[in-house]
Short mmCIF file of C-alpha atoms and ligand atoms in Angstrom, two decimals:
data_model
loop_
_atom_site.label_atom_id
_atom_site.label_comp_id
_atom_site.label_asym_id
_atom_site.label_seq_id
_atom_site.Cartn_x
_atom_site.Cartn_y
_atom_site.Cartn_z
CA UNK A 1 -35.47 -57.51 -12.43
CA UNK A 2 -33.15 -56.87 -9.46
CA UNK A 3 -33.07 -59.56 -6.73
CA UNK A 4 -33.50 -58.42 -3.19
CA UNK A 5 -31.58 -60.36 -0.62
CA UNK A 6 -32.80 -60.23 3.06
CA UNK A 7 -31.49 -61.62 6.05
CA UNK A 8 -34.22 -63.86 7.49
CA UNK A 9 -34.27 -64.10 11.42
CA UNK A 10 -36.11 -67.44 11.09
CA UNK A 11 -33.39 -69.19 8.89
CA UNK A 12 -30.58 -67.13 10.31
CA UNK A 13 -29.32 -66.55 6.69
CA UNK A 14 -29.40 -64.16 3.92
CA UNK A 15 -31.77 -65.47 1.47
CA UNK A 16 -32.83 -64.39 -1.98
CA UNK A 17 -36.21 -62.74 -1.50
CA UNK A 18 -38.87 -64.22 -3.39
CA UNK A 19 -42.58 -62.92 -3.05
CA UNK A 20 -45.60 -65.23 -2.80
CA UNK A 21 -47.29 -62.93 -5.59
CA UNK A 22 -44.96 -60.36 -7.21
CA UNK A 23 -48.08 -58.52 -7.95
CA UNK A 24 -49.03 -58.01 -4.44
CA UNK A 25 -45.67 -58.24 -2.31
CA UNK A 26 -47.15 -57.95 1.50
CA UNK A 27 -45.40 -56.57 4.52
CA UNK A 28 -46.59 -56.34 8.07
CA UNK A 29 -44.77 -54.33 10.67
CA UNK A 30 -45.59 -54.01 14.36
CA UNK A 31 -46.52 -50.43 15.07
CA UNK A 32 -46.32 -48.28 18.00
CA UNK A 33 -48.43 -48.31 21.29
CA UNK A 34 -50.03 -45.08 20.95
CA UNK A 35 -49.79 -43.64 24.76
CA UNK A 36 -47.29 -40.79 24.12
CA UNK A 37 -45.02 -39.04 21.80
CA UNK A 38 -42.54 -41.55 19.92
CA UNK A 39 -38.93 -41.33 21.32
CA UNK A 40 -36.15 -41.24 18.91
CA UNK A 41 -35.53 -45.09 19.30
CA UNK A 42 -39.35 -45.77 18.30
CA UNK A 43 -38.23 -43.90 15.02
CA UNK A 44 -35.69 -46.45 13.82
CA UNK A 45 -37.88 -49.31 12.49
CA UNK A 46 -40.01 -46.54 11.05
CA UNK A 47 -37.06 -45.46 8.81
CA UNK A 48 -35.70 -48.98 8.33
CA UNK A 49 -39.06 -50.44 6.93
CA UNK A 50 -39.60 -47.36 5.13
CA UNK A 51 -36.51 -47.87 3.20
CA UNK A 52 -37.58 -51.64 2.44
CA UNK A 53 -41.10 -50.21 1.60
CA UNK A 54 -39.46 -47.86 -1.12
CA UNK A 55 -37.06 -50.53 -2.31
CA UNK A 56 -39.99 -53.07 -2.73
CA UNK A 57 -42.03 -50.17 -4.68
CA UNK A 58 -38.81 -49.55 -7.02
CA UNK A 59 -38.49 -53.14 -7.65
CA UNK A 60 -42.09 -54.39 -7.89
CA UNK A 61 -43.90 -51.08 -8.82
CA UNK A 62 -45.72 -48.90 -6.36
CA UNK A 63 -49.15 -50.34 -6.98
CA UNK A 64 -47.71 -53.84 -6.37
CA UNK A 65 -46.74 -53.47 -2.49
CA UNK A 66 -49.17 -53.87 0.38
CA UNK A 67 -47.70 -52.34 3.37
CA UNK A 68 -49.61 -52.68 7.10
CA UNK A 69 -48.32 -51.27 10.18
CA UNK A 70 -50.70 -51.45 13.24
CA UNK A 71 -51.48 -49.05 16.07
CA UNK A 72 -51.91 -50.46 19.46
CA UNK A 73 -54.51 -48.50 21.12
CA UNK A 74 -55.51 -51.16 24.03
CA UNK A 75 -52.72 -50.51 26.45
CA UNK A 76 -52.88 -49.87 30.37
CA UNK A 77 -50.77 -46.49 30.06
CA UNK A 78 -53.53 -45.39 27.57
CA UNK A 79 -56.00 -46.46 30.02
CA UNK A 80 -54.33 -44.73 32.84
CA UNK A 81 -54.48 -41.36 31.03
CA UNK A 82 -57.91 -41.81 30.07
CA UNK A 83 -58.94 -42.78 33.50
CA UNK A 84 -57.02 -39.66 35.03
CA UNK A 85 -58.91 -37.41 32.56
CA UNK A 86 -62.26 -39.09 33.46
CA UNK A 87 -61.65 -38.52 37.26
CA UNK A 88 -60.73 -34.71 36.80
CA UNK A 89 -63.85 -34.28 35.08
CA UNK A 90 -63.68 -34.91 31.51
CA UNK A 91 -66.85 -35.71 29.65
CA UNK A 92 -67.53 -38.86 27.69
CA UNK A 93 -67.20 -42.56 28.47
CA UNK A 94 -64.17 -44.24 29.33
CA UNK A 95 -63.83 -45.86 25.96
CA UNK A 96 -64.25 -42.44 24.44
CA UNK A 97 -61.76 -40.84 26.66
CA UNK A 98 -59.21 -43.76 25.43
CA UNK A 99 -60.04 -43.11 21.90
CA UNK A 100 -59.55 -39.30 22.27
CA UNK A 101 -56.00 -40.05 23.72
CA UNK A 102 -55.31 -42.54 20.89
CA UNK A 103 -56.18 -40.10 18.25
CA UNK A 104 -54.14 -37.23 19.62
CA UNK A 105 -50.99 -39.68 19.93
CA UNK A 106 -51.56 -41.08 16.41
CA UNK A 107 -51.82 -37.37 15.06
CA UNK A 108 -48.29 -36.62 16.69
CA UNK A 109 -46.79 -40.12 15.67
CA UNK A 110 -47.84 -39.32 11.88
CA UNK A 111 -46.68 -35.74 11.83
CA UNK A 112 -43.34 -36.70 13.47
CA UNK A 113 -42.51 -39.83 11.28
CA UNK A 114 -43.77 -37.66 8.22
CA UNK A 115 -41.12 -35.11 9.27
CA UNK A 116 -38.50 -37.96 8.87
CA UNK A 117 -39.48 -38.57 5.36
CA UNK A 118 -41.44 -42.07 6.10
CA UNK A 119 -44.17 -42.86 3.62
CA UNK A 120 -47.44 -43.65 5.34
CA UNK A 121 -48.35 -47.30 5.16
CA UNK A 122 -51.27 -48.58 2.75
CA UNK A 123 -53.07 -49.56 5.94
CA UNK A 124 -52.73 -48.45 9.63
CA UNK A 125 -55.02 -50.68 11.28
CA UNK A 126 -56.10 -49.62 14.88
CA UNK A 127 -56.40 -52.74 17.46
CA UNK A 128 -59.81 -51.37 18.78
CA UNK A 129 -61.49 -51.60 15.40
CA UNK A 130 -60.85 -55.45 15.07
CA UNK A 131 -62.00 -56.83 18.37
CA UNK A 132 -64.63 -58.99 16.57
CA UNK A 133 -61.77 -60.45 14.47
CA UNK A 134 -59.73 -60.95 17.75
CA UNK A 135 -62.66 -62.77 19.52
CA UNK A 136 -63.39 -64.99 16.32
CA UNK A 137 -59.81 -66.11 16.36
CA UNK A 138 -59.68 -66.70 19.93
CA UNK A 139 -62.72 -68.95 19.78
CA UNK A 140 -60.98 -70.80 16.74
CA UNK A 141 -58.01 -71.57 18.81
CA UNK A 142 -60.06 -72.57 21.99
CA UNK A 143 -61.94 -74.90 19.19
CA UNK A 144 -58.63 -76.39 17.91
CA UNK A 145 -57.43 -77.22 21.52
CA UNK A 146 -54.75 -74.49 21.46
CA UNK A 147 -56.31 -72.11 24.19
CA UNK A 148 -58.32 -72.57 27.32
CA UNK A 149 -60.27 -70.30 29.57
CA UNK A 150 -59.26 -69.93 33.02
CA UNK A 151 -60.98 -67.50 35.68
CA UNK A 152 -62.26 -65.08 32.94
CA UNK A 153 -59.06 -65.25 30.88
CA UNK A 154 -58.41 -66.92 27.64
CA UNK A 155 -54.63 -68.20 27.48
CA UNK A 156 -52.92 -69.84 24.80
CA UNK A 157 -51.64 -73.36 25.62
CA UNK A 158 -47.94 -73.49 24.79
CA UNK A 159 -47.85 -77.17 25.29
CA UNK A 160 -50.25 -77.71 22.51
CA UNK A 161 -47.48 -76.20 20.16
CA UNK A 162 -44.41 -77.22 22.37
CA UNK A 163 -42.12 -78.40 19.46
CA UNK A 164 -42.41 -75.10 17.33
CA UNK A 165 -42.79 -72.72 20.06
CA UNK A 166 -39.46 -70.67 20.24
CA UNK A 167 -37.98 -71.47 16.88
CA UNK A 168 -37.90 -67.90 15.77
CA UNK A 169 -35.70 -66.78 18.79
CA UNK A 170 -33.81 -69.83 18.92
CA UNK A 171 -34.72 -71.13 22.23
CA UNK A 172 -36.62 -74.18 23.87
CA UNK A 173 -39.79 -73.90 26.09
CA UNK A 174 -37.60 -75.04 29.20
CA UNK A 175 -35.06 -72.62 28.51
CA UNK A 176 -37.56 -69.84 28.41
CA UNK A 177 -39.16 -70.77 31.65
CA UNK A 178 -35.73 -70.84 33.10
CA UNK A 179 -34.54 -67.64 31.90
CA UNK A 180 -37.76 -65.21 31.28
CA UNK A 181 -39.74 -63.37 33.67
CA UNK A 182 -43.05 -65.01 33.28
CA UNK A 183 -45.92 -64.11 35.03
CA UNK A 184 -46.99 -66.83 37.45
CA UNK A 185 -50.79 -67.20 37.79
CA UNK A 186 -52.44 -69.95 39.38
CA UNK A 187 -54.71 -70.52 36.50
CA UNK A 188 -51.92 -71.20 33.93
CA UNK A 189 -51.33 -74.77 32.97
CA UNK A 190 -47.86 -74.06 31.94
CA UNK A 191 -45.90 -70.65 33.16
CA UNK A 192 -45.29 -69.69 29.46
CA UNK A 193 -48.91 -69.74 28.49
CA UNK A 194 -49.64 -66.41 27.65
CA UNK A 195 -52.86 -64.14 27.47
CA UNK A 196 -55.30 -63.69 24.47
CA UNK A 197 -58.29 -62.17 26.53
CA UNK A 198 -58.27 -60.83 29.98
CA UNK A 199 -61.47 -59.44 32.13
CA UNK A 200 -61.96 -55.47 32.48
CA UNK A 201 -63.45 -54.12 35.57
CA UNK A 202 -65.28 -50.85 35.61
CA UNK A 203 -62.41 -48.72 35.59
CA UNK A 204 -60.88 -50.39 32.07
CA UNK A 205 -61.99 -50.23 28.63
CA UNK A 206 -63.90 -53.42 27.77
CA UNK A 207 -65.93 -55.41 25.03
CA UNK A 208 -68.31 -57.88 25.58
CA UNK A 209 -67.19 -61.17 24.57
CA UNK A 210 -67.91 -65.19 25.07
CA UNK A 211 -65.77 -64.91 28.20
CA UNK A 212 -67.35 -61.82 29.74
CA UNK A 213 -66.55 -58.10 29.33
CA UNK A 214 -62.82 -57.82 28.65
CA UNK A 215 -59.91 -56.76 26.41
CA UNK A 216 -57.61 -58.52 24.26
CA UNK A 217 -53.99 -59.27 25.08
CA UNK A 218 -51.47 -57.53 22.95
CA UNK A 219 -50.25 -60.63 20.71
CA UNK A 220 -53.41 -61.37 19.19
CA UNK A 221 -53.95 -58.02 17.67
CA UNK A 222 -51.10 -58.54 15.06
CA UNK A 223 -52.09 -62.05 14.41
CA UNK A 224 -55.92 -61.18 13.73
CA UNK A 225 -55.07 -58.01 11.72
CA UNK A 226 -52.49 -59.44 9.45
CA UNK A 227 -54.88 -62.22 8.87
CA UNK A 228 -57.70 -59.75 7.69
CA UNK A 229 -55.49 -57.57 5.78
CA UNK A 230 -52.73 -60.00 4.11
CA UNK A 231 -53.92 -63.30 4.46
CA UNK A 232 -52.78 -66.28 6.23
CA UNK A 233 -49.43 -66.39 4.24
CA UNK A 234 -47.54 -63.05 3.53
CA UNK A 235 -44.03 -62.22 2.55
CA UNK A 236 -42.18 -60.04 5.28
CA UNK A 237 -42.79 -59.42 8.95
CA UNK A 238 -40.80 -56.88 10.70
CA UNK A 239 -40.26 -54.96 13.88
CA UNK A 240 -37.52 -54.17 16.38
CA UNK A 241 -35.49 -57.29 17.77
CA UNK A 242 -36.76 -56.38 21.31
CA UNK A 243 -39.94 -57.67 19.84
CA UNK A 244 -38.65 -61.21 18.79
CA UNK A 245 -39.61 -62.61 22.03
CA UNK A 246 -42.15 -63.03 23.45
CA UNK A 247 -44.26 -61.09 20.92
CA UNK A 248 -43.20 -62.45 17.40
CA UNK A 249 -43.05 -65.97 19.03
CA UNK A 250 -46.71 -65.58 20.44
CA UNK A 251 -47.94 -64.10 16.99
CA UNK A 252 -46.53 -67.34 15.15
CA UNK A 253 -47.87 -69.64 17.76
CA UNK A 254 -51.56 -67.92 17.02
CA UNK A 255 -51.28 -67.66 13.55
CA UNK A 256 -49.90 -70.93 12.70
CA UNK A 257 -52.27 -72.66 15.07
CA UNK A 258 -55.33 -70.92 13.81
CA UNK A 259 -54.36 -71.07 10.06
CA UNK A 260 -52.33 -74.81 10.11
CA UNK A 261 -52.34 -74.49 6.06
CA UNK A 262 -51.01 -71.17 5.97
CA UNK A 263 -47.13 -70.03 6.29
CA UNK A 264 -47.93 -66.75 8.26
CA UNK A 265 -44.98 -64.77 7.62
CA UNK A 266 -41.94 -66.00 5.28
CA UNK A 267 -39.25 -63.60 5.95
CA UNK A 268 -38.61 -62.15 9.55
CA UNK A 269 -36.58 -58.83 9.66
CA UNK A 270 -35.51 -57.26 13.05
CA UNK A 271 -33.76 -54.13 13.38
CA UNK A 272 -31.21 -53.51 16.41
CA UNK A 273 -31.72 -50.95 18.87
CA UNK A 274 -30.60 -47.30 19.23
CA UNK A 275 -28.28 -45.68 21.55
CA UNK A 276 -27.50 -41.99 22.37
CA UNK A 277 -23.63 -40.67 22.69
CA UNK A 278 -22.86 -44.64 23.20
CA UNK A 279 -25.28 -44.92 25.93
CA UNK A 280 -28.59 -46.76 26.06
CA UNK A 281 -31.34 -44.35 25.93
CA UNK A 282 -33.05 -43.91 29.49
CA UNK A 283 -34.87 -41.49 31.49
CA UNK A 284 -32.77 -42.39 34.38
CA UNK A 285 -29.51 -41.30 32.46
CA UNK A 286 -31.04 -38.17 31.42
CA UNK A 287 -30.69 -38.73 27.61
CA UNK A 288 -34.06 -39.58 26.89
CA UNK A 289 -35.69 -37.58 24.25
CA UNK A 290 -38.42 -37.55 21.48
CA UNK A 291 -38.37 -37.20 17.75
CA UNK A 292 -40.55 -34.04 18.64
CA UNK A 293 -37.91 -32.97 20.94
CA UNK A 294 -35.07 -32.92 18.35
CA UNK A 295 -37.34 -31.53 15.61
CA UNK A 296 -38.39 -28.57 18.01
CA UNK A 297 -34.67 -28.02 18.45
CA UNK A 298 -34.22 -27.44 14.76
CA UNK A 299 -32.73 -30.59 13.90
CA UNK A 300 -34.29 -31.25 10.54
CA UNK A 301 -36.16 -34.67 9.94
CA UNK A 302 -34.18 -35.42 7.01
CA UNK A 303 -30.87 -35.07 9.00
CA UNK A 304 -32.31 -37.39 11.46
CA UNK A 305 -33.17 -39.88 8.56
CA UNK A 306 -29.50 -39.46 7.06
CA UNK A 307 -28.06 -40.29 10.48
CA UNK A 308 -30.21 -43.33 10.95
CA UNK A 309 -29.18 -44.47 7.17
CA UNK A 310 -25.47 -44.61 8.07
CA UNK A 311 -25.81 -47.63 10.36
CA UNK A 312 -26.86 -50.87 8.85
CA UNK A 313 -30.13 -51.99 10.45
CA UNK A 314 -29.04 -55.10 12.09
CA UNK A 315 -26.25 -53.25 13.96
CA UNK A 316 -26.81 -50.98 17.10
CA UNK A 317 -27.04 -47.46 16.08
CA UNK A 318 -25.44 -44.64 17.89
CA UNK A 319 -27.23 -41.12 17.60
CA UNK A 320 -24.56 -38.42 18.31
CA UNK A 321 -24.78 -34.62 18.01
CA UNK A 322 -21.56 -35.07 15.92
CA UNK A 323 -23.27 -37.16 13.21
CA UNK A 324 -26.09 -34.76 13.14
CA UNK A 325 -23.81 -31.79 12.48
CA UNK A 326 -21.73 -33.51 9.73
CA UNK A 327 -25.12 -35.32 8.22
CA UNK A 328 -26.50 -31.50 7.87
CA UNK A 329 -23.40 -30.17 6.38
CA UNK A 330 -23.41 -32.86 3.78
CA UNK A 331 -27.20 -32.35 3.11
CA UNK A 332 -26.81 -28.74 2.57
CA UNK A 333 -23.95 -29.47 -0.02
CA UNK A 334 -26.04 -31.94 -1.86
CA UNK A 335 -29.20 -29.55 -1.71
CA UNK A 336 -27.24 -26.60 -3.19
CA UNK A 337 -25.68 -29.01 -5.85
CA UNK A 338 -29.26 -30.22 -6.93
CA UNK A 339 -31.10 -27.08 -6.69
CA UNK A 340 -32.74 -26.50 -9.75
CA UNK A 341 -31.89 -29.63 -11.29
CA UNK A 342 -34.22 -32.18 -12.88
CA UNK A 343 -33.84 -35.98 -11.59
CA UNK A 344 -32.07 -38.27 -13.82
CA UNK A 345 -34.63 -40.90 -15.25
CA UNK A 346 -33.37 -43.73 -13.11
CA UNK A 347 -31.27 -44.06 -10.04
CA UNK A 348 -27.70 -45.13 -10.06
CA UNK A 349 -27.63 -48.93 -10.50
CA UNK A 350 -25.08 -49.18 -7.70
CA UNK A 351 -27.18 -47.36 -5.09
CA UNK A 352 -30.20 -49.97 -5.78
CA UNK A 353 -27.54 -53.04 -5.81
CA UNK A 354 -26.57 -51.83 -2.26
CA UNK A 355 -30.15 -51.50 -0.93
CA UNK A 356 -30.84 -54.80 -2.50
CA UNK A 357 -28.22 -56.52 -0.48
CA UNK A 358 -29.94 -56.68 2.89
CA UNK A 359 -30.70 -53.05 2.98
CA UNK A 360 -26.92 -51.80 2.92
CA UNK A 361 -27.92 -48.09 3.51
CA UNK A 362 -24.39 -47.27 4.19
CA UNK A 363 -23.17 -48.60 1.01
CA UNK A 364 -25.65 -46.66 -0.75
CA UNK A 365 -24.90 -43.30 0.92
CA UNK A 366 -21.19 -44.12 -0.22
CA UNK A 367 -22.41 -44.23 -3.53
CA UNK A 368 -24.25 -40.76 -3.35
CA UNK A 369 -21.11 -39.36 -1.88
CA UNK A 370 -19.32 -40.66 -5.10
CA UNK A 371 -21.98 -39.12 -7.23
CA UNK A 372 -21.74 -35.75 -5.58
CA UNK A 373 -17.81 -35.54 -5.96
CA UNK A 374 -18.16 -36.50 -9.55
CA UNK A 375 -20.74 -33.36 -9.96
CA UNK A 376 -23.53 -35.96 -11.31
CA UNK A 377 -26.33 -33.93 -9.79
CA UNK A 378 -29.26 -35.38 -11.72
CA UNK A 379 -28.15 -39.01 -10.86
CA UNK A 380 -27.42 -37.97 -7.40
CA UNK A 381 -30.99 -36.50 -7.15
CA UNK A 382 -32.94 -39.64 -8.61
CA UNK A 383 -30.79 -42.06 -6.52
CA UNK A 384 -31.00 -40.13 -3.06
CA UNK A 385 -35.03 -40.06 -3.66
CA UNK A 386 -35.18 -43.88 -3.66
CA UNK A 387 -33.79 -43.44 -0.10
CA UNK A 388 -36.21 -40.90 0.88
CA UNK A 389 -33.42 -38.12 0.90
CA UNK A 390 -33.39 -34.53 -1.05
CA UNK A 391 -37.36 -34.94 -1.54
CA UNK A 392 -38.64 -31.49 -2.45
CA UNK A 393 -40.94 -31.23 0.51
CA UNK A 394 -38.29 -31.75 3.01
CA UNK A 395 -35.66 -28.98 1.98
CA UNK A 396 -37.07 -25.80 3.57
CA UNK A 397 -34.67 -26.25 6.30
CA UNK A 398 -31.91 -26.09 3.73
CA UNK A 399 -33.26 -22.74 2.09
CA UNK A 400 -31.60 -19.55 2.86
CA UNK A 401 -34.74 -17.88 1.63
CA UNK A 402 -32.52 -15.62 -0.72
CA UNK A 403 -30.52 -14.22 2.02
CA UNK A 404 -27.16 -13.00 1.07
CA UNK A 405 -24.81 -14.56 3.65
CA UNK A 406 -22.00 -13.10 2.11
CA UNK A 407 -23.28 -9.56 2.66
CA UNK A 408 -23.93 -10.26 6.42
CA UNK A 409 -20.23 -11.68 6.64
CA UNK A 410 -18.62 -8.50 4.90
CA UNK A 411 -20.49 -6.37 7.38
CA UNK A 412 -19.23 -8.17 10.44
CA UNK A 413 -15.85 -8.29 8.94
CA UNK A 414 -16.05 -4.43 8.42
CA UNK A 415 -17.24 -3.88 11.99
CA UNK A 416 -14.38 -6.08 13.53
CA UNK A 417 -11.88 -4.06 11.59
CA UNK A 418 -13.30 -0.78 12.95
CA UNK A 419 -13.29 -2.48 16.58
CA UNK A 420 -9.49 -3.31 15.98
CA UNK A 421 -8.94 0.64 15.89
CA UNK A 422 -11.32 1.87 18.61
CA UNK A 423 -10.88 -1.47 21.00
CA UNK A 424 -14.61 -1.22 21.31
CA UNK A 425 -15.93 -4.53 20.52
CA UNK A 426 -19.51 -4.21 21.55
CA UNK A 427 -20.96 -4.06 17.98
CA UNK A 428 -18.80 -7.13 17.01
CA UNK A 429 -20.39 -8.84 20.13
CA UNK A 430 -24.09 -7.62 19.09
CA UNK A 431 -23.75 -8.73 15.62
CA UNK A 432 -22.43 -11.94 16.52
CA UNK A 433 -24.86 -12.91 19.02
CA UNK A 434 -27.53 -12.08 16.35
CA UNK A 435 -25.91 -14.46 13.81
CA UNK A 436 -25.54 -17.27 16.42
CA UNK A 437 -29.31 -16.92 17.35
CA UNK A 438 -30.36 -17.38 13.63
CA UNK A 439 -28.47 -20.49 13.75
CA UNK A 440 -25.36 -19.58 11.93
CA UNK A 441 -21.95 -20.68 12.80
CA UNK A 442 -19.48 -17.60 13.01
CA UNK A 443 -15.97 -18.39 11.93
CA UNK A 444 -13.40 -15.45 12.16
CA UNK A 445 -9.96 -15.79 11.23
CA UNK A 446 -7.15 -13.11 10.04
CA UNK A 447 -8.48 -13.81 6.46
CA UNK A 448 -11.81 -12.94 7.17
CA UNK A 449 -15.37 -13.85 8.42
CA UNK A 450 -17.37 -16.63 7.22
CA UNK A 451 -21.03 -17.43 8.31
CA UNK A 452 -22.09 -21.23 7.86
CA UNK A 453 -25.69 -22.16 8.50
CA UNK A 454 -25.64 -24.73 11.18
CA UNK A 455 -28.34 -26.92 12.78
CA UNK A 456 -31.46 -25.05 13.16
CA UNK A 457 -30.58 -22.26 10.70
CA UNK A 458 -33.60 -19.83 10.29
CA UNK A 459 -33.01 -17.16 7.65
CA UNK A 460 -36.29 -15.25 8.91
CA UNK A 461 -34.23 -14.37 12.08
CA UNK A 462 -31.74 -12.36 9.96
CA UNK A 463 -34.58 -9.89 9.05
CA UNK A 464 -33.59 -6.75 10.83
CA UNK A 465 -29.95 -7.58 11.68
CA UNK A 466 -28.07 -4.51 10.83
ZN1 ZN B 1 -46.88 -57.59 16.37
#
């Protein structure tokens, strides 16, 4: 059996992955807060952990892997939208309007991530369905002396776990107090103490609890849901490296204190962030866009996925239009090469070896390039599918729907030759504009005319172009 090596944030080394139970390999990944469309950066962990999920299924068998990714549907931004709708006269209770907003956003999320070829996790728990389990865990933490109630809040007492707190991200509690922006509140015993439960007023959704009507803090949901669905010890915990502190530190503190005999997660994986054209993506820089925006502009989901896979998950990834164009050209070539071919019985060993080496997706793509240049279409197809590429249901964008592009190129070439004589180029311009509008790149040289499908090529737009 292939040995997978993974870089474990907890030990800061690349380790052989040894599952607790090879018949049930368990992975938990922190999912999105569902208040709006996912931006491109949100999609990175989805693709990274989808590749790991596919690799685990490949090595251990699809029925022996359990992947859980949560939806955070308790959040002030969701509340704000729901409250605005209620004040505008929408029907239903605030809790119902919150749920309506979350349902809508979850639908968008699953659609957009599906377009990137991400398999749906086995379980996608929503925080609001696990409130009872969170309350039980908080009560347990209070009973064990790791949490305390103050002014309607319940806080985790960091001092009760002082020697362990901060180990994942490699800092001491004193360093954290000095360096972090912590919310100072008079009822906190230590400024690093974090909220497990907080009170809700009438304008906020809330649930009855031993501490009054309120709602859970963010961190407790992952501890409660991972325990409920995967047990007190599981294999892999993943997320973006922006979650390492405080979110993951707090998850560890809660889970290990509530279940002192469990290990919580053995292997911690963190992906690096995403940039756009060399800059951090932000609304103020005007380079902020969602996955939906890109899909809408005609960038195929498979192309986005390919660009992501070119960079190792522990390195910052730079999204550029140039990379997207090149990825599209490569995929178009590979799709043409593998059209009508049955995939080989197994993927190329070199592709699996690259992935098993801490998800070296760039190395795996290099192997795919090699297979393509060797003309081994069947192995290329089988290997690409381990990476979630060249899947049959993701290729509609690359189809020319039987349109004969060379006939169009010949027509433009003929019209151009006539225009050279008459000096009237209006017909050339008209045709060229129609081809560009269909997403074709028009290359004219003295040797002739070539029409190349570009980003967003839509064969249906060529109907009626005469
Ligand atoms: Zn989490």
